mmCIF file of C-alpha atoms and ligand atoms in Angstrom:
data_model
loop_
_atom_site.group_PDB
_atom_site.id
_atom_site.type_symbol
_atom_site.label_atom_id
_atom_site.label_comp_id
_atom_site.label_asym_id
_atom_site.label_seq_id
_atom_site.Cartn_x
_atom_site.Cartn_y
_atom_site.Cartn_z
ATOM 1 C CA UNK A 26 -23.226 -42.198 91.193
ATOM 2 C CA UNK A 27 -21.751 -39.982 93.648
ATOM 3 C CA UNK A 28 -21.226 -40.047 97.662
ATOM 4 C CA UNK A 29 -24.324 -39.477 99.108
ATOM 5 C CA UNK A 30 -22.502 -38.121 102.346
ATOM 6 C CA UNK A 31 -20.360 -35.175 102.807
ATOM 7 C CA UNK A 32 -17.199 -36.141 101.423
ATOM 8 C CA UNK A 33 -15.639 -33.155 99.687
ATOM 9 C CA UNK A 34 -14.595 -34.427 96.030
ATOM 10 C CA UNK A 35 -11.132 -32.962 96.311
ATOM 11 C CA UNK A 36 -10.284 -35.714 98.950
ATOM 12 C CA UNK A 37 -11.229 -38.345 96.633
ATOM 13 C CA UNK A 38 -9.082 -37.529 93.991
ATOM 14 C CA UNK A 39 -6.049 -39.271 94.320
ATOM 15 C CA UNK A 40 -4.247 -38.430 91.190
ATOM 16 C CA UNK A 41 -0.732 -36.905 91.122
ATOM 17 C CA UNK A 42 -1.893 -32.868 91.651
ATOM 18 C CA UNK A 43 -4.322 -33.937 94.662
ATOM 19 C CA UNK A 44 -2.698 -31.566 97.243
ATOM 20 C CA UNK A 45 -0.327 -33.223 99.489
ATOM 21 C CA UNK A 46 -2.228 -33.115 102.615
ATOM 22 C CA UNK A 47 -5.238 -35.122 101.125
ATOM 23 C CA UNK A 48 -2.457 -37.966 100.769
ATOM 24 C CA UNK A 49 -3.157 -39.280 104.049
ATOM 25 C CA UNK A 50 -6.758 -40.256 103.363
ATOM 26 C CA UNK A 51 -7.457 -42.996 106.562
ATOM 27 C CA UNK A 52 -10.537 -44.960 105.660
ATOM 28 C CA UNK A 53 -12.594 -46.249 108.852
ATOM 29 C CA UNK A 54 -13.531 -50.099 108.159
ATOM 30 C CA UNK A 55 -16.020 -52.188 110.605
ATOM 31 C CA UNK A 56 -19.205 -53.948 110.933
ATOM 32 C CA UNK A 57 -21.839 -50.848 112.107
ATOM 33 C CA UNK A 58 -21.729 -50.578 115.610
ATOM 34 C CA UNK A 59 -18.494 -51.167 116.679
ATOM 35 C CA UNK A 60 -17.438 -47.536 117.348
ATOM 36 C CA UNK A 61 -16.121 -45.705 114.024
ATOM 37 C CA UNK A 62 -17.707 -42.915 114.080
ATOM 38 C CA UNK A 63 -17.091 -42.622 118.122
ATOM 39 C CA UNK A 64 -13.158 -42.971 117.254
ATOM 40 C CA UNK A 65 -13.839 -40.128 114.379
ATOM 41 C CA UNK A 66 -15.104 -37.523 116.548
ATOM 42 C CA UNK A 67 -12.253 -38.597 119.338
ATOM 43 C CA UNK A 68 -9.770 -38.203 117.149
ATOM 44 C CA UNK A 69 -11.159 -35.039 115.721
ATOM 45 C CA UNK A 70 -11.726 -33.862 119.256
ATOM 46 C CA UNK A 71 -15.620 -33.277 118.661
ATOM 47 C CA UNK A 72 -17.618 -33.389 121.544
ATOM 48 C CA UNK A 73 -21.329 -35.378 122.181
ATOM 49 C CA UNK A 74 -22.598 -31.299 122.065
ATOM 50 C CA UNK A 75 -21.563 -30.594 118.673
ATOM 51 C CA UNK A 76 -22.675 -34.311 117.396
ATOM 52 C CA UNK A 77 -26.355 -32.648 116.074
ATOM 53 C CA UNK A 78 -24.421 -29.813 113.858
ATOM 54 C CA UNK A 79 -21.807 -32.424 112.378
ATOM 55 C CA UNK A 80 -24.956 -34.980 111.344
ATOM 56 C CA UNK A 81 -24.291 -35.954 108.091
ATOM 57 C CA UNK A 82 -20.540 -35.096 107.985
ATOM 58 C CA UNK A 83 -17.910 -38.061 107.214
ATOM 59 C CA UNK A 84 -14.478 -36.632 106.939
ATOM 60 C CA UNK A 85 -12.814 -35.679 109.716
ATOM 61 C CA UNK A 86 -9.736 -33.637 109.393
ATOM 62 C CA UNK A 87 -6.812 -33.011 111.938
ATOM 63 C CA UNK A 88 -3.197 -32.164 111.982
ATOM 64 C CA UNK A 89 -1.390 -34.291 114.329
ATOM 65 C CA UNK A 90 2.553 -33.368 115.301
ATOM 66 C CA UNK A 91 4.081 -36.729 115.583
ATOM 67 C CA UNK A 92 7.993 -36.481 116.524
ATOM 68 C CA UNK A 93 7.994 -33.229 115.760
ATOM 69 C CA UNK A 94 7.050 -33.033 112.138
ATOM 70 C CA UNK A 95 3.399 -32.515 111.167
ATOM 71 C CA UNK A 96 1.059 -35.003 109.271
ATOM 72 C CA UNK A 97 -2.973 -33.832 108.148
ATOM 73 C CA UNK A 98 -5.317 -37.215 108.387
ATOM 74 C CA UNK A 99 -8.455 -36.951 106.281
ATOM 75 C CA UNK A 100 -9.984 -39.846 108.689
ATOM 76 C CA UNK A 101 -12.929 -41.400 106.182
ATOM 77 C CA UNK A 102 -16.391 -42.601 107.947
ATOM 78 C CA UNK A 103 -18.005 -43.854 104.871
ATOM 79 C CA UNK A 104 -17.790 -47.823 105.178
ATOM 80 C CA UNK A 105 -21.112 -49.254 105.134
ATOM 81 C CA UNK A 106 -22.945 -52.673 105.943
ATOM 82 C CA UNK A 107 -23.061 -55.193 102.513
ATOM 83 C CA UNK A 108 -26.556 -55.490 101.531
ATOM 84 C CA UNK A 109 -28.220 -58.514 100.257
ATOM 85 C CA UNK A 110 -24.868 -60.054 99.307
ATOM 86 C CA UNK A 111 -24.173 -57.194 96.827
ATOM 87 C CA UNK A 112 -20.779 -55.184 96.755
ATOM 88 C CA UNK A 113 -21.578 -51.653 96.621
ATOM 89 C CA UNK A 114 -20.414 -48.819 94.743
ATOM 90 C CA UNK A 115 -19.483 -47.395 98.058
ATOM 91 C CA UNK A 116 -18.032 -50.099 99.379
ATOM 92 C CA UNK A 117 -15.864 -50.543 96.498
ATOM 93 C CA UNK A 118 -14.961 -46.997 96.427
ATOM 94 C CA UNK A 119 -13.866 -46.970 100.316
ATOM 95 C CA UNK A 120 -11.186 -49.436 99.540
ATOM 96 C CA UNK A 121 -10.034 -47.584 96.661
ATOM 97 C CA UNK A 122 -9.055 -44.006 98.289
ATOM 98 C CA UNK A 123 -7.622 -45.504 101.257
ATOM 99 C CA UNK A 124 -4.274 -44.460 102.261
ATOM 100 C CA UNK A 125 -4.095 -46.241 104.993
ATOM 101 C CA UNK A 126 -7.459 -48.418 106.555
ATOM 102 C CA UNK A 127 -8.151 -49.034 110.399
ATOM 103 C CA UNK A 128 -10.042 -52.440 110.367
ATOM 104 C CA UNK A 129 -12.397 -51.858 113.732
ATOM 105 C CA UNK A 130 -14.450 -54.565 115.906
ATOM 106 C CA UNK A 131 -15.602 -54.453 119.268
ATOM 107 C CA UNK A 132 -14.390 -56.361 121.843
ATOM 108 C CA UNK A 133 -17.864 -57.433 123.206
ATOM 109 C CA UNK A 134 -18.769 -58.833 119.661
ATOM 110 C CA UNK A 135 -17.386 -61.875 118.487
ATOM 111 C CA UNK A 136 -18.888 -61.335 115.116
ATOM 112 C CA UNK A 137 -17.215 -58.192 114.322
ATOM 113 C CA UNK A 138 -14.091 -59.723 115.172
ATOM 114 C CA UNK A 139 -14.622 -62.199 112.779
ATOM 115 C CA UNK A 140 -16.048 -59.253 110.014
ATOM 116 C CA UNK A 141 -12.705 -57.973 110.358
ATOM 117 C CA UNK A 142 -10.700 -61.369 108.629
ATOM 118 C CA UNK A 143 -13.503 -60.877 106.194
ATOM 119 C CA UNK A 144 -12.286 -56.929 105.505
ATOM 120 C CA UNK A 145 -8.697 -58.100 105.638
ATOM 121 C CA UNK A 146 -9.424 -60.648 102.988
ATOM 122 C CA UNK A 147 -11.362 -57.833 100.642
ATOM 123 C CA UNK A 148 -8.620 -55.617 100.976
ATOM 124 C CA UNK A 149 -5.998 -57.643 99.968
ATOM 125 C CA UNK A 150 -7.882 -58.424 96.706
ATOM 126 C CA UNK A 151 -8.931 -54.930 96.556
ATOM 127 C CA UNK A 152 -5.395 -53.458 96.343
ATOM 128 C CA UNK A 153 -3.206 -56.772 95.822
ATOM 129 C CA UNK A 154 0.382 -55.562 94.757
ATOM 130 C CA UNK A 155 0.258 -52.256 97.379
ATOM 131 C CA UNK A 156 1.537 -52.320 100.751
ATOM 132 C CA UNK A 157 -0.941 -50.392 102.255
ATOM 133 C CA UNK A 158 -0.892 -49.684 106.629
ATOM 134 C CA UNK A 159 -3.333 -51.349 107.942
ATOM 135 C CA UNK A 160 -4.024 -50.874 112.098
ATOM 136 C CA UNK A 161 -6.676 -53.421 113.659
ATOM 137 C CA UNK A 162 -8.368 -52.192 116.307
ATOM 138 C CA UNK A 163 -10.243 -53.617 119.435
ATOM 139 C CA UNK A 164 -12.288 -50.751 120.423
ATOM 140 C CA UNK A 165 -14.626 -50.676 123.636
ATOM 141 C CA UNK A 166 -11.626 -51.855 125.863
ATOM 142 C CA UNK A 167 -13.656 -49.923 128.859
ATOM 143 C CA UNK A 168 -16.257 -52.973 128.495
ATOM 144 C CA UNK A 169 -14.412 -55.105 130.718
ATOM 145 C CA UNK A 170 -17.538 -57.152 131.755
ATOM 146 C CA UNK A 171 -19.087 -57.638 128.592
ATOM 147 C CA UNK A 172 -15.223 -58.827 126.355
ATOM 148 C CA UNK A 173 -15.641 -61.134 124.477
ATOM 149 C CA UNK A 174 -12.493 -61.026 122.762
ATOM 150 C CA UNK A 175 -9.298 -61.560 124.167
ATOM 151 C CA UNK A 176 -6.200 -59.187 124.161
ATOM 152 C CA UNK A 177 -4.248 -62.065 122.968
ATOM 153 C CA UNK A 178 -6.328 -63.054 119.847
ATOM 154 C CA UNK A 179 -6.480 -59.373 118.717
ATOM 155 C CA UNK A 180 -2.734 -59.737 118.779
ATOM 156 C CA UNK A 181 -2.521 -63.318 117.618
ATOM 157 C CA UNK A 182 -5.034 -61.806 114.409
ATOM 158 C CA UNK A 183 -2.440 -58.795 113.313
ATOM 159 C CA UNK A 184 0.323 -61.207 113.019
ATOM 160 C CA UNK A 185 -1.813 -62.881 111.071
ATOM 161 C CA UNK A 186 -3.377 -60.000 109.026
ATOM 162 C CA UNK A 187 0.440 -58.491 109.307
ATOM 163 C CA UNK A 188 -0.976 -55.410 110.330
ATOM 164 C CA UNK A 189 -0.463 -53.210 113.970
ATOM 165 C CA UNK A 190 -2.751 -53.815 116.499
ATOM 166 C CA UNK A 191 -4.088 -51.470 119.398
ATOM 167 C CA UNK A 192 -7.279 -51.936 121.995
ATOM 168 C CA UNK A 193 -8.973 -48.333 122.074
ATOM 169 C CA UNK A 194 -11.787 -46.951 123.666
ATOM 170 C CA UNK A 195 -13.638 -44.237 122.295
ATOM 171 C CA UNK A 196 -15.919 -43.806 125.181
ATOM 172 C CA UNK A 197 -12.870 -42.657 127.361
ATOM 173 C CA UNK A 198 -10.522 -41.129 124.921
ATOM 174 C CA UNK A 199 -8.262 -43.917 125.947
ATOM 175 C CA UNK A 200 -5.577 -44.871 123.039
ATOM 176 C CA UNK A 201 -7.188 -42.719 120.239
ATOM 177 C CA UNK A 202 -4.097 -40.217 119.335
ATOM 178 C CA UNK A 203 -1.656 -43.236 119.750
ATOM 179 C CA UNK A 204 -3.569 -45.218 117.190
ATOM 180 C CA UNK A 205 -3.729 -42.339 114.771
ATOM 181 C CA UNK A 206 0.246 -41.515 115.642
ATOM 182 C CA UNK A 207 0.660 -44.773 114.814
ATOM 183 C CA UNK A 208 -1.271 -44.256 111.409
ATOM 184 C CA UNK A 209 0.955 -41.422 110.703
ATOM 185 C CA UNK A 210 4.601 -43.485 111.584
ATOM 186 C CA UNK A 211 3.345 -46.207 109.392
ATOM 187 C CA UNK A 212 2.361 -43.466 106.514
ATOM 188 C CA UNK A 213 6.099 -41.958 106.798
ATOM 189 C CA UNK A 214 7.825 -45.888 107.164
ATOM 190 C CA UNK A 215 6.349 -46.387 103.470
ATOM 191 C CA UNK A 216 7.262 -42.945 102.356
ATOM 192 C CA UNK A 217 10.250 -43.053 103.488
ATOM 193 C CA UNK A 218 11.150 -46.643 102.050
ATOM 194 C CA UNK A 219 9.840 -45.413 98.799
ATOM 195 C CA UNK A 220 12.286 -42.391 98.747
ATOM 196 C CA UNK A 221 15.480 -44.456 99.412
HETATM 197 P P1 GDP B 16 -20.270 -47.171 114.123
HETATM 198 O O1 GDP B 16 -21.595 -47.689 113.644
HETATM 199 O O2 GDP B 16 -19.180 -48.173 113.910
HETATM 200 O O3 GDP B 16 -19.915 -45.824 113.590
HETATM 201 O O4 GDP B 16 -20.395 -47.060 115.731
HETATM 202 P P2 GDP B 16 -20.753 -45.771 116.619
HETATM 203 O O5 GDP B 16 -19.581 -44.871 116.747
HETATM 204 O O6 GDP B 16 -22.033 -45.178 116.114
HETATM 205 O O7 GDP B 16 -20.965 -46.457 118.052
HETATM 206 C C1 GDP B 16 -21.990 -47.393 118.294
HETATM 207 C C2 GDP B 16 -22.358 -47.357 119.759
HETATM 208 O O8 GDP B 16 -21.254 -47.776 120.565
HETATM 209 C C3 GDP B 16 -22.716 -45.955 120.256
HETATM 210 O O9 GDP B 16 -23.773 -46.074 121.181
HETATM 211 C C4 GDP B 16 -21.448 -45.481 120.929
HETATM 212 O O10 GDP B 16 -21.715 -44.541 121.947
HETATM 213 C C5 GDP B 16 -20.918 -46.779 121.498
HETATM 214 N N1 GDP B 16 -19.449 -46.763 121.615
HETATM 215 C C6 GDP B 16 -18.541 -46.462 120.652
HETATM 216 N N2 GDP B 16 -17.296 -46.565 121.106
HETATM 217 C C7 GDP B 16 -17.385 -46.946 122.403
HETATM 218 C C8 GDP B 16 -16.423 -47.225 123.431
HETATM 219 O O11 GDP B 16 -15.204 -47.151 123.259
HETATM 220 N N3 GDP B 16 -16.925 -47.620 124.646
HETATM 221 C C9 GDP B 16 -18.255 -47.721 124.895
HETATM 222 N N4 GDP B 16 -18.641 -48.094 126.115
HETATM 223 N N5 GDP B 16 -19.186 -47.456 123.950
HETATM 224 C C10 GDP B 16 -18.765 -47.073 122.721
#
């Protein structure tokens, strides 16, 4: 079966002549609703305007310059909702191609909070020996009134998960580049620990 969105095939194929700059393939994970897609067009600098001509796309691509050397993320929106209890092709698929994987919840919903332990948990089986980054993220920090997770337990969960941790918000471009600079350090602390 193939994608039904518009995910190029070359950035799926992660074999040893993939070109280098479809190495850093980020894959988006998080119950629906809790911002991915927001976070995808802030980080690829898309505005609300251009939303109805993008419809449909799921790959967002960007070079960022992070301490002076230059990194391309191919950011992945592709994650979708389990249905009836059954592990999709899809789903299966996202947390193959994954370079890296941004585990998202909300911080007005509890339950998404609690999805992400579950994504952890499926990633770890998913790809058990690799040390793959992982960032969680606590988007909707503008919310203030309507948190209903703490600062704290977000922080309290990545030591947990053993993972970085950063409260975004999408809405007001607040924290997006430093999460994906952070995406991009962690990339280069692997690479670089696999070179030496
Ligand atoms: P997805 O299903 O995870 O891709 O979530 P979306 O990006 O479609 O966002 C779901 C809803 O939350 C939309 O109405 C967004 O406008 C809203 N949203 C996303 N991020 C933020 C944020 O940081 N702050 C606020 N206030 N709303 C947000």
């Amino acid at each position: 079966p193939g994608l039904s969105v518009a995910v190029p095939q070359r950035c799926l194929s992660a074999g040893p002549d993939a070109p280098s700059c479809w190495e850093h393939r980020v894959v988006l994970l998080g119950d629906p609703g809790v911002g991915k897609t927001s976070l995808a067009n802030a980080f690829a600098g898309i505005q609300e305007r251009d939303l109805l001509e993008q419809h449909g796309e799921a790959a967002y691509e960007r070079t960022l310059l992070v301490d002076g050397e230059e990194t391309t993320l191919l950011v992945l929106d592709t994650w979708e909702p389990e249905r009836r209890g059954e592990e999709s092709w899809r789903r299966s698929q996202c947390l193959q191609v994954g370079n890296a994987y941004v585990i998202v919840y909300s911080i007005t919903d509890r339950s998404s909070f609690e999805s992400a332990s579950e994504l952890r948990i499926h990633l770890r089986r998913a790809r058990q020996a690799e040390d793959i980054p992982i960032i969680l993220v606590g988007n909707k920090s503008d919310l203030v009134r309507c948190r209903e997770v703490s600062i704290e337990e977000g922080r309290a969960c990545a030591v947990v998960f053993d993972c970085k941790f950063i409260e975004t918000s999408a809405a007001l471009q607040h924290n997006v580049d430093e999460l994906f600079e952070g995406v991009v350090r962690q990339l280069r602390l692997r690479r670089e620990g696999k070179e030496s």
